[in-house]
Amino acid sequence: MSEQRALLPDDFTTWLAEQEEDAYALAWVARQSPSSAWTEAAPRAGESGITRPGADLTRITLLETTRGEQETLRRWLRLDDGVRHLAILTAGAGGLREHTPGELAARLAHDPAGDEADLTGLLADWLYRRNAEAPQGLELGWIAAAAAWTCHMRALADCPPPAVLARSLRRAGEQDEATADLVVDTSLSIADLLDRLERPFRPRAGLIDMWHTADALSADVPALADTAHWLLDQISLRDAPAQQIRAVLEPDITDYLRDQRTGGHPPVLDAPRAGQLATARETVQAYTTAAYAGREQEARQLQDAFPVTGSPLATSGPAALWRQNSATARDAVDDLTAQRTALTAEEGTDYFADPELLHAQTSYLAARESQLHLLHDALGRLAFPSPTPPDLPEALAPVAAAQAQRRVIEAFGTPQRAAQALEGQLHYRRQRPVPAHRRATAGIETDLLTRTRTALETLTAAALPLDQEDIRFRVQEVMSRPTTPAKSLTPAPAPPTASHTQAPEPEAQHAARQVHR
């Protein structure tokens, strides 16, 4: 093992490219946090996805560098623990590239100068360890080992070759046909699942079937957990109610998405909006899980909890004023228009091949347009409050003033969530360096967001006025009331007899009776 200095994410690719031609980097890659992108690209078995465009390189922790395919494969088989993802990385003209151990094993197996017996022993020992170290134990350990083989060694073979399997079973002391059949059948079943994932057309019925399979296996095979989550996302993308919930809950991250498209190294998405994105993704997945796991009532409750707004799509005065002063707001409207145009374009034949996907995306864009109107209307009312109309009856003045807070709640859910979104945008814009395409508007946008956040704080504080005199009067009123004696624990007295049940005669009636006499 070679000790390596700590590398910044931006330096890692450059540093790796400067190594020798046959150098490989073995690195732990942390699990990816929830992303804002709903991708159609299926995850490749055995890969971490760290080499995809826009991947977060902070997930990489360099372990060691190796030389050549044989040494790299040997070290990977020794260091892999079945829990964390150990990636094999190289760098070239196109940037980082990730290799599966199966690719290296396949090249070594076809190398005339290679040692076949040594390779068989290495693979058999690794397969045995994946079974022996599996927390499930017994037969479930062999299921986990078979799944690990299919995910990482599929480039060599869909299931362990007979020589590898026989040696692994012999080391475990389980040389029986039933165990061998279990390993082979599990491997072929997962290989079939991965084959179906790579098909370009995936109808929702097929995705649901694959999700049930991957979800059932993910408890015993952690490597399939990401696949199960991806399949659930794909089902959500084809479910109209799921996309409507997404449209209502997702914060506006137009600035971040626009910076990503410009290339280079965009600023990191701020924590407040990233947290809201993660919560929205979890809620959509919870709805989809309930809807396709037979829990229709639970799915309906989630759908009813976040209704799609029924507001008209005509741009209000406050919304128009906000878009006039905010470049990000204009970008958001333009992006939404571009998505709608691309969805209905004649050349968009891929979407028309899947009517469910088209319907769900149309539902999302319609709900998102209404939601965007609410967001801009609420922010416009905060940043540019309109004066009270001169002819408005005095009794309606507080009603008109309350509409701003009502719109904020309607758009964001709560004033606290609105404050988080504004804080997130401000934090994002204060990162350096500022991308070139928004340097001209950076200062204006920051001032606008600051003024809006201040107005929101004032509005929230004014929504709950505290009248000290009124509070003091009410406290004194309550304290002056006679207290009700506590109920005695002694038995209640017996009810009065008939001779004592007559009520005492009032004094006025008694005096009148005496005068009459």
Coordinates of C-alpha atoms in Angstrom, one line a residue:
M1 CA 0.0 0.0 0.0
S2 CA 1.3 3.4 -0.9
E3 CA 0.6 6.4 1.4
Q4 CA -1.0 9.3 -0.5
R5 CA -1.4 12.9 0.5
A6 CA -4.8 14.4 1.0
L7 CA -6.2 15.7 -2.2
L8 CA -8.8 18.3 -2.9
P9 CA -11.7 17.2 -5.2
D10 CA -10.6 19.6 -7.9
D11 CA -7.0 18.2 -7.8
F12 CA -7.9 14.5 -7.8
T13 CA -8.4 14.1 -11.5
T14 CA -5.3 16.1 -12.4
W15 CA -3.2 14.3 -9.9
L16 CA -4.3 10.9 -11.1
A17 CA -3.7 11.8 -14.8
E18 CA -0.1 12.7 -13.8
Q19 CA 0.6 9.2 -12.5
E20 CA 2.2 6.5 -14.6
E21 CA 0.3 5.0 -17.5
D22 CA -0.7 1.8 -15.8
A23 CA -1.6 3.4 -12.5
Y24 CA -4.9 2.8 -10.8
A25 CA -6.5 4.5 -7.8
L26 CA -8.4 2.4 -5.2
A27 CA -10.7 4.8 -3.4
W28 CA -13.7 4.5 -1.1
V29 CA -16.7 6.3 -2.5
A30 CA -19.4 7.4 0.0
R31 CA -23.0 6.8 -0.9
Q32 CA -24.5 9.6 -2.9
S33 CA -26.8 12.0 -1.2
P34 CA -30.2 12.7 -2.7
S35 CA -29.8 14.5 -5.9
S36 CA -31.9 17.2 -7.5
A37 CA -31.7 15.4 -10.9
W38 CA -34.2 12.7 -11.8
T39 CA -32.1 10.7 -14.3
E40 CA -33.2 8.2 -16.8
A41 CA -29.8 6.6 -16.9
A42 CA -29.8 3.2 -15.2
P43 CA -27.1 2.7 -12.6
R44 CA -24.3 0.4 -13.8
A45 CA -23.9 -2.7 -11.7
G46 CA -20.7 -2.6 -9.6
E47 CA -20.1 1.1 -10.2
S48 CA -20.5 4.1 -7.8
G49 CA -21.4 6.6 -10.5
I50 CA -18.6 8.9 -9.4
T51 CA -17.5 9.5 -13.0
R52 CA -20.8 10.7 -14.2
P53 CA -21.0 14.4 -15.2
G54 CA -21.7 16.6 -12.2
A55 CA -20.7 13.9 -9.7
D56 CA -19.7 15.1 -6.2
L57 CA -16.0 14.3 -6.0
T58 CA -16.0 15.0 -2.3
R59 CA -17.4 11.5 -1.9
I60 CA -13.9 10.1 -2.8
T61 CA -11.4 9.0 -0.2
L62 CA -8.2 7.8 -1.8
L63 CA -7.0 4.5 -0.3
E64 CA -3.9 3.6 -2.4
T65 CA -2.5 3.5 -5.9
T66 CA -1.6 0.3 -7.7
R67 CA 0.3 -0.7 -10.8
G68 CA -1.1 -2.9 -13.5
E69 CA -4.3 -5.0 -13.7
Q70 CA -3.1 -8.0 -11.8
E71 CA -1.9 -6.0 -8.7
T72 CA -5.0 -3.8 -8.8
L73 CA -7.4 -6.8 -8.9
R74 CA -5.5 -8.6 -6.2
R75 CA -5.7 -5.6 -3.9
W76 CA -9.4 -4.9 -4.6
L77 CA -10.3 -8.5 -3.8
R78 CA -8.4 -8.3 -0.6
L79 CA -9.7 -4.9 0.6
D80 CA -13.4 -5.1 -0.5
D81 CA -15.6 -5.4 2.6
G82 CA -19.0 -5.8 1.0
V83 CA -20.4 -2.7 2.7
R84 CA -18.6 0.3 1.4
H85 CA -18.0 0.8 -2.3
L86 CA -14.3 0.4 -3.3
A87 CA -13.9 2.0 -6.7
I88 CA -11.1 1.4 -9.3
L89 CA -10.4 4.7 -11.0
T90 CA -8.1 5.9 -13.8
A91 CA -7.8 9.2 -15.5
G92 CA -7.5 10.1 -19.2
A93 CA -8.3 12.8 -21.7
G94 CA -12.0 12.5 -21.0
G95 CA -11.6 12.7 -17.2
L96 CA -12.1 10.0 -14.6
R97 CA -13.1 6.5 -15.6
E98 CA -14.4 3.8 -13.2
H99 CA -13.6 0.1 -13.8
T100 CA -15.3 -2.9 -12.3
P101 CA -13.1 -5.8 -11.0
G102 CA -14.9 -8.0 -13.5
E103 CA -13.3 -6.0 -16.3
L104 CA -9.8 -6.6 -15.0
A105 CA -10.6 -10.2 -14.3
A106 CA -11.9 -10.7 -17.8
R107 CA -8.7 -9.2 -19.4
L108 CA -6.5 -11.4 -17.1
A109 CA -8.5 -14.5 -18.0
H110 CA -7.9 -13.9 -21.7
D111 CA -4.2 -13.1 -21.3
P112 CA -2.1 -16.0 -22.6
A113 CA 0.6 -15.1 -20.2
G114 CA -1.8 -15.1 -17.2
D115 CA -1.9 -17.7 -14.4
E116 CA -5.4 -19.2 -14.6
A117 CA -5.0 -21.2 -11.4
D118 CA -3.9 -18.1 -9.5
L119 CA -6.9 -16.1 -10.8
T120 CA -9.3 -18.9 -9.9
G121 CA -7.9 -19.0 -6.4
L122 CA -8.2 -15.2 -5.9
L123 CA -11.8 -15.2 -7.1
A124 CA -12.8 -18.3 -5.0
D125 CA -11.3 -16.8 -1.8
W126 CA -13.2 -13.5 -2.4
L127 CA -16.5 -15.4 -3.1
Y128 CA -16.0 -17.4 0.1
R129 CA -15.3 -14.2 2.2
R130 CA -18.5 -12.6 0.8
N131 CA -20.4 -15.6 2.1
A132 CA -18.5 -15.9 5.4
E133 CA -18.7 -12.2 6.3
A134 CA -22.3 -11.7 5.3
P135 CA -24.3 -10.8 8.4
Q136 CA -27.2 -13.0 7.3
G137 CA -25.3 -16.3 7.6
L138 CA -26.3 -19.8 6.4
E139 CA -28.0 -19.8 3.0
L140 CA -28.6 -16.1 2.9
G141 CA -24.9 -15.6 3.0
W142 CA -24.5 -17.5 -0.2
I143 CA -27.3 -15.3 -1.7
A144 CA -25.3 -12.2 -0.8
A145 CA -22.1 -13.7 -2.2
A146 CA -23.9 -14.6 -5.5
A147 CA -25.3 -11.1 -5.8
A148 CA -21.9 -9.5 -5.1
W149 CA -20.5 -11.7 -7.9
T150 CA -23.1 -10.6 -10.4
C151 CA -22.7 -6.9 -9.5
H152 CA -18.9 -6.8 -9.6
M153 CA -17.8 -9.7 -11.8
R154 CA -20.5 -9.7 -14.5
A155 CA -17.9 -8.6 -17.1
L156 CA -16.2 -11.9 -16.6
A157 CA -19.3 -14.2 -16.2
D158 CA -22.9 -13.9 -15.1
C159 CA -22.4 -16.5 -12.4
P160 CA -19.2 -18.0 -10.8
P161 CA -17.4 -20.4 -13.1
P162 CA -17.6 -24.0 -11.9
A163 CA -13.9 -24.0 -10.9
V164 CA -14.3 -20.9 -8.8
L165 CA -17.6 -22.1 -7.2
A166 CA -16.3 -25.5 -6.4
R167 CA -13.2 -24.2 -4.7
S168 CA -15.2 -21.7 -2.7
L169 CA -17.7 -24.3 -1.5
R170 CA -14.9 -26.7 -0.6
R171 CA -13.3 -24.0 1.6
A172 CA -16.7 -23.4 3.3
G173 CA -17.2 -27.2 3.8
E174 CA -20.5 -27.1 1.9
Q175 CA -19.8 -29.2 -1.2
D176 CA -23.5 -30.0 -1.9
E177 CA -25.5 -29.6 -5.1
A178 CA -28.3 -27.7 -3.4
T179 CA -25.9 -24.8 -2.3
A180 CA -24.3 -24.7 -5.7
D181 CA -27.7 -24.5 -7.4
L182 CA -28.7 -21.7 -5.0
V183 CA -25.6 -19.6 -6.0
V184 CA -26.1 -20.2 -9.7
D185 CA -29.8 -19.5 -9.7
T186 CA -29.4 -16.3 -7.6
S187 CA -26.6 -15.1 -9.9
L188 CA -28.7 -15.7 -13.1
S189 CA -31.8 -14.1 -11.5
I190 CA -29.9 -10.9 -10.7
A191 CA -28.1 -10.9 -14.1
D192 CA -31.6 -11.0 -15.7
L193 CA -32.6 -8.1 -13.6
L194 CA -29.6 -6.1 -14.7
D195 CA -30.2 -7.0 -18.3
R196 CA -33.7 -5.7 -18.1
L197 CA -32.4 -2.4 -16.5
E198 CA -30.2 -1.8 -19.5
R199 CA -33.1 -1.9 -22.0
P200 CA -33.9 1.5 -23.5
F201 CA -37.7 1.2 -23.1
R202 CA -39.0 0.5 -19.6
P203 CA -42.8 0.4 -19.2
R204 CA -44.1 1.1 -15.8
A205 CA -45.4 -2.5 -15.3
G206 CA -41.9 -3.9 -15.9
L207 CA -40.4 -1.3 -13.6
I208 CA -42.8 -2.3 -10.8
D209 CA -41.9 -6.0 -11.3
M210 CA -38.1 -5.2 -11.2
W211 CA -38.6 -3.0 -8.1
H212 CA -40.4 -5.7 -6.2
T213 CA -37.5 -8.1 -7.0
A214 CA -34.7 -5.6 -6.2
D215 CA -36.4 -4.4 -3.0
A216 CA -36.9 -8.0 -1.8
L217 CA -33.2 -8.7 -2.3
S218 CA -31.8 -5.4 -1.1
A219 CA -32.2 -6.5 2.6
D220 CA -29.7 -9.3 2.0
V221 CA -27.8 -7.6 -0.8
P222 CA -26.9 -3.9 0.1
A223 CA -25.4 -3.5 -3.3
L224 CA -28.9 -3.6 -4.8
A225 CA -30.3 -0.9 -2.5
D226 CA -29.3 1.9 -4.9
T227 CA -30.9 0.0 -7.8
A228 CA -34.2 -0.4 -5.8
H229 CA -34.2 3.4 -5.1
W230 CA -33.5 4.2 -8.7
L231 CA -36.4 1.9 -9.9
L232 CA -38.7 3.6 -7.4
D233 CA -37.7 6.9 -8.9
Q234 CA -38.5 5.6 -12.4
I235 CA -41.9 4.5 -11.2
S236 CA -42.5 7.9 -9.7
L237 CA -41.6 9.6 -13.0
R238 CA -44.4 7.7 -14.6
D239 CA -47.0 8.3 -11.9
A240 CA -48.9 11.6 -12.3
P241 CA -49.9 12.1 -8.6
A242 CA -46.3 11.4 -7.5
Q243 CA -45.1 14.1 -9.9
Q244 CA -47.7 16.6 -8.6
I245 CA -46.5 16.0 -5.0
R246 CA -43.0 16.6 -6.3
A247 CA -44.0 19.8 -8.0
V248 CA -45.6 21.2 -4.8
L249 CA -42.7 20.2 -2.4
E250 CA -39.5 20.9 -4.4
P251 CA -37.9 24.3 -3.7
D252 CA -36.8 26.5 -6.6
I253 CA -33.2 25.7 -7.4
T254 CA -33.1 27.3 -10.8
D255 CA -29.8 29.2 -10.0
Y256 CA -28.1 26.0 -9.1
L257 CA -29.3 24.1 -12.2
R258 CA -28.3 27.0 -14.4
D259 CA -24.8 27.1 -12.9
Q260 CA -24.5 23.3 -13.4
R261 CA -25.3 23.6 -17.1
T262 CA -22.5 26.2 -17.7
G263 CA -19.8 23.6 -16.8
G264 CA -16.8 24.2 -14.7
H265 CA -17.1 23.8 -11.0
P266 CA -20.5 25.3 -9.9
P267 CA -21.0 26.3 -6.2
V268 CA -22.3 23.6 -3.9
L269 CA -26.1 23.6 -3.4
D270 CA -26.9 25.2 -0.1
A271 CA -27.9 23.1 2.9
P272 CA -31.4 24.5 3.5
R273 CA -32.7 23.9 0.0
A274 CA -30.8 20.6 -0.3
G275 CA -32.6 19.5 2.8
Q276 CA -35.9 20.5 1.3
L277 CA -35.1 18.6 -1.8
A278 CA -34.2 15.5 0.2
T279 CA -37.5 15.7 2.1
A280 CA -39.4 16.1 -1.2
R281 CA -37.7 13.0 -2.7
E282 CA -38.4 11.0 0.5
T283 CA -42.1 12.0 0.4
V284 CA -42.5 11.1 -3.3
Q285 CA -40.8 7.8 -2.7
A286 CA -43.0 7.2 0.4
Y287 CA -46.1 7.8 -1.8
T288 CA -44.9 5.6 -4.6
T289 CA -43.9 2.8 -2.2
A290 CA -47.4 2.9 -0.6
A291 CA -49.2 3.1 -4.0
Y292 CA -47.4 0.1 -5.4
A293 CA -47.1 -2.0 -2.3
G294 CA -50.8 -2.4 -1.8
R295 CA -51.3 0.4 0.8
E296 CA -53.7 2.5 -1.3
Q297 CA -55.2 4.3 1.8
E298 CA -51.8 5.5 3.0
A299 CA -50.9 6.7 -0.6
R300 CA -54.2 8.6 -0.7
Q301 CA -53.5 10.3 2.6
L302 CA -50.1 11.5 1.3
Q303 CA -51.8 12.8 -1.9
D304 CA -54.4 14.6 0.1
A305 CA -51.8 16.2 2.4
F306 CA -50.2 18.1 -0.5
P307 CA -53.0 19.1 -2.9
V308 CA -52.1 20.7 -6.2
T309 CA -52.9 24.4 -6.2
G310 CA -56.0 25.5 -8.1
S311 CA -54.7 29.1 -8.6
P312 CA -55.1 30.5 -12.1
L313 CA -52.0 30.6 -14.2
A314 CA -52.4 34.3 -15.2
T315 CA -49.4 36.2 -13.9
S316 CA -50.4 38.5 -11.0
G317 CA -49.1 42.0 -10.4
P318 CA -46.7 41.0 -7.5
A319 CA -45.5 38.0 -9.5
A320 CA -44.8 40.1 -12.6
L321 CA -42.9 42.7 -10.4
W322 CA -40.8 40.0 -8.8
R323 CA -39.9 38.5 -12.2
Q324 CA -39.0 41.9 -13.5
N325 CA -36.5 42.4 -10.7
S326 CA -35.1 38.9 -10.3
A327 CA -33.0 37.3 -13.0
T328 CA -33.4 33.9 -11.3
A329 CA -37.2 34.2 -11.5
R330 CA -37.0 34.9 -15.2
D331 CA -34.7 32.0 -15.7
A332 CA -37.2 29.7 -13.9
V333 CA -40.0 30.8 -16.2
D334 CA -37.8 30.3 -19.2
D335 CA -36.7 26.9 -18.1
L336 CA -40.3 25.8 -17.5
T337 CA -41.3 27.1 -21.0
A338 CA -38.3 25.2 -22.5
Q339 CA -39.3 22.0 -20.8
R340 CA -42.9 22.3 -22.0
T341 CA -41.7 23.0 -25.6
A342 CA -39.3 20.0 -25.6
L343 CA -42.0 17.8 -24.2
T344 CA -44.5 18.6 -27.0
A345 CA -42.0 18.9 -29.8
E346 CA -42.6 16.7 -32.8
E347 CA -39.0 15.3 -32.7
G348 CA -39.5 14.2 -29.1
T349 CA -40.5 10.7 -30.2
D350 CA -38.9 9.1 -27.1
Y351 CA -41.6 10.6 -24.9
F352 CA -44.4 9.5 -27.1
A353 CA -43.1 5.9 -26.9
D354 CA -44.2 5.9 -23.3
P355 CA -47.6 7.5 -22.8
E356 CA -47.5 7.1 -19.0
L357 CA -44.2 9.1 -18.9
L358 CA -45.6 11.8 -21.1
H359 CA -48.7 12.1 -19.0
A360 CA -46.8 12.3 -15.7
Q361 CA -44.4 14.9 -17.0
T362 CA -47.2 17.0 -18.4
S363 CA -48.9 16.8 -14.9
Y364 CA -45.6 17.8 -13.2
L365 CA -45.1 20.9 -15.5
A366 CA -48.7 22.0 -15.1
A367 CA -48.5 21.8 -11.3
R368 CA -45.0 23.3 -11.3
E369 CA -46.3 26.3 -13.3
S370 CA -49.0 27.0 -10.7
Q371 CA -46.5 26.5 -7.9
L372 CA -44.1 28.9 -9.5
H373 CA -46.8 31.5 -9.8
L374 CA -47.5 31.2 -6.1
L375 CA -43.9 31.5 -5.2
H376 CA -43.3 34.6 -7.3
D377 CA -46.6 36.1 -6.1
A378 CA -45.7 35.6 -2.5
L379 CA -42.1 36.9 -2.9
G380 CA -43.4 39.9 -4.9
R381 CA -45.9 40.8 -2.1
L382 CA -43.0 40.7 0.4
A383 CA -40.5 42.7 -1.5
F384 CA -42.8 45.2 -3.1
P385 CA -45.8 45.6 -0.7
S386 CA -48.6 47.6 -2.4
P387 CA -50.3 50.5 -0.5
T388 CA -53.8 50.1 0.9
P389 CA -56.3 51.2 -1.7
P390 CA -57.8 54.6 -0.7
D391 CA -61.4 53.5 -1.2
L392 CA -61.1 50.2 0.8
P393 CA -63.5 50.0 3.7
E394 CA -61.7 50.3 7.0
A395 CA -63.0 46.9 8.1
L396 CA -61.2 45.2 5.2
A397 CA -57.8 46.8 5.7
P398 CA -56.5 44.0 8.0
V399 CA -58.0 41.4 5.6
A400 CA -56.0 42.9 2.7
A401 CA -52.8 43.0 4.9
A402 CA -53.2 39.3 5.8
Q403 CA -53.2 38.2 2.2
A404 CA -49.4 38.5 2.0
Q405 CA -48.9 36.0 4.8
R406 CA -51.7 33.8 3.4
R407 CA -49.9 33.7 0.1
V408 CA -46.5 32.9 1.7
I409 CA -48.1 29.9 3.5
E410 CA -49.9 28.8 0.4
A411 CA -46.6 28.9 -1.6
F412 CA -44.1 27.6 0.9
G413 CA -46.2 25.7 3.5
T414 CA -45.0 27.7 6.5
P415 CA -43.2 31.0 7.0
Q416 CA -40.3 29.0 8.5
R417 CA -39.9 27.0 5.3
A418 CA -40.0 30.2 3.3
A419 CA -37.3 31.6 5.5
Q420 CA -35.2 28.5 4.9
A421 CA -35.5 28.9 1.1
L422 CA -34.5 32.5 1.2
E423 CA -31.6 31.8 3.5
G424 CA -30.5 29.0 1.2
Q425 CA -30.5 31.3 -1.8
L426 CA -28.6 34.0 0.0
H427 CA -26.0 31.5 1.2
Y428 CA -25.6 30.0 -2.3
R429 CA -25.1 33.4 -3.9
R430 CA -22.4 34.4 -1.4
Q431 CA -20.2 31.5 -2.5
R432 CA -17.1 32.4 -4.5
P433 CA -16.2 32.5 -7.2
V434 CA -19.4 33.8 -8.8
P435 CA -20.0 32.2 -12.3
A436 CA -19.4 34.6 -15.1
H437 CA -22.9 34.4 -16.5
R438 CA -24.5 35.9 -13.4
R439 CA -21.8 38.4 -12.2
A440 CA -23.7 41.3 -13.6
T441 CA -26.9 40.5 -11.6
A442 CA -25.3 39.0 -8.4
G443 CA -25.4 42.2 -6.3
I444 CA -28.9 43.1 -7.4
E445 CA -30.2 39.6 -6.7
T446 CA -28.5 39.5 -3.3
D447 CA -30.0 42.8 -2.2
L448 CA -33.4 41.8 -3.4
L449 CA -33.3 38.5 -1.4
T450 CA -32.0 40.3 1.7
R451 CA -34.9 42.8 1.6
T452 CA -37.4 40.0 1.1
R453 CA -36.1 38.0 4.0
T454 CA -36.3 41.1 6.2
A455 CA -39.9 41.7 5.1
L456 CA -40.7 38.1 5.9
E457 CA -39.3 38.4 9.4
T458 CA -41.4 41.6 10.0
L459 CA -44.5 39.9 8.6
T460 CA -44.1 36.9 10.8
A461 CA -43.6 39.0 13.9
A462 CA -46.6 41.2 13.1
A463 CA -48.8 38.2 12.5
L464 CA -48.9 37.5 16.2
P465 CA -49.3 40.9 18.0
L466 CA -48.7 40.9 21.7
D467 CA -50.9 43.5 23.5
Q468 CA -49.4 43.7 27.1
E469 CA -52.5 45.6 28.5
D470 CA -54.9 43.0 27.0
I471 CA -52.8 40.2 28.4
R472 CA -52.6 41.8 31.9
F473 CA -56.4 42.4 31.9
R474 CA -57.1 38.8 30.9
V475 CA -54.8 37.4 33.6
Q476 CA -56.4 39.5 36.3
E477 CA -59.8 38.5 35.1
V478 CA -58.9 34.8 35.4
M479 CA -57.2 35.2 38.8
S480 CA -60.2 37.1 40.2
R481 CA -62.7 34.3 39.5
P482 CA -63.7 32.2 42.5
T483 CA -62.0 28.9 42.5
T484 CA -64.1 25.7 42.5
P485 CA -63.3 23.6 45.6
A486 CA -61.7 20.3 44.9
K487 CA -64.0 17.3 45.0
S488 CA -63.8 15.5 48.4
L489 CA -62.7 12.0 48.5
T490 CA -65.3 11.1 51.1
P491 CA -68.5 9.5 50.0
A492 CA -71.2 11.8 48.8
P493 CA -74.0 12.4 51.3
A494 CA -77.2 10.4 50.8
P495 CA -80.0 12.2 48.8
P496 CA -82.5 14.1 50.9
T497 CA -85.9 12.5 51.8
A498 CA -89.2 13.7 50.4
S499 CA -89.9 16.0 53.4
H500 CA -86.7 17.9 52.8
T501 CA -86.8 18.3 49.1
Q502 CA -89.0 21.4 49.1
A503 CA -87.0 24.5 48.2
P504 CA -87.0 27.3 50.8
E505 CA -89.6 30.0 50.2
P506 CA -88.2 33.2 48.8
E507 CA -88.3 36.2 51.2
A508 CA -90.4 38.3 48.8
Q509 CA -93.1 35.6 48.4
H510 CA -93.2 35.2 52.2
A511 CA -93.7 38.9 52.8
A512 CA -96.5 39.1 50.3
R513 CA -98.2 36.1 51.9
Q514 CA -98.2 37.9 55.3
V515 CA -99.7 41.1 53.8
H516 CA -102.5 39.1 52.2
R517 CA -103.3 37.6 55.6

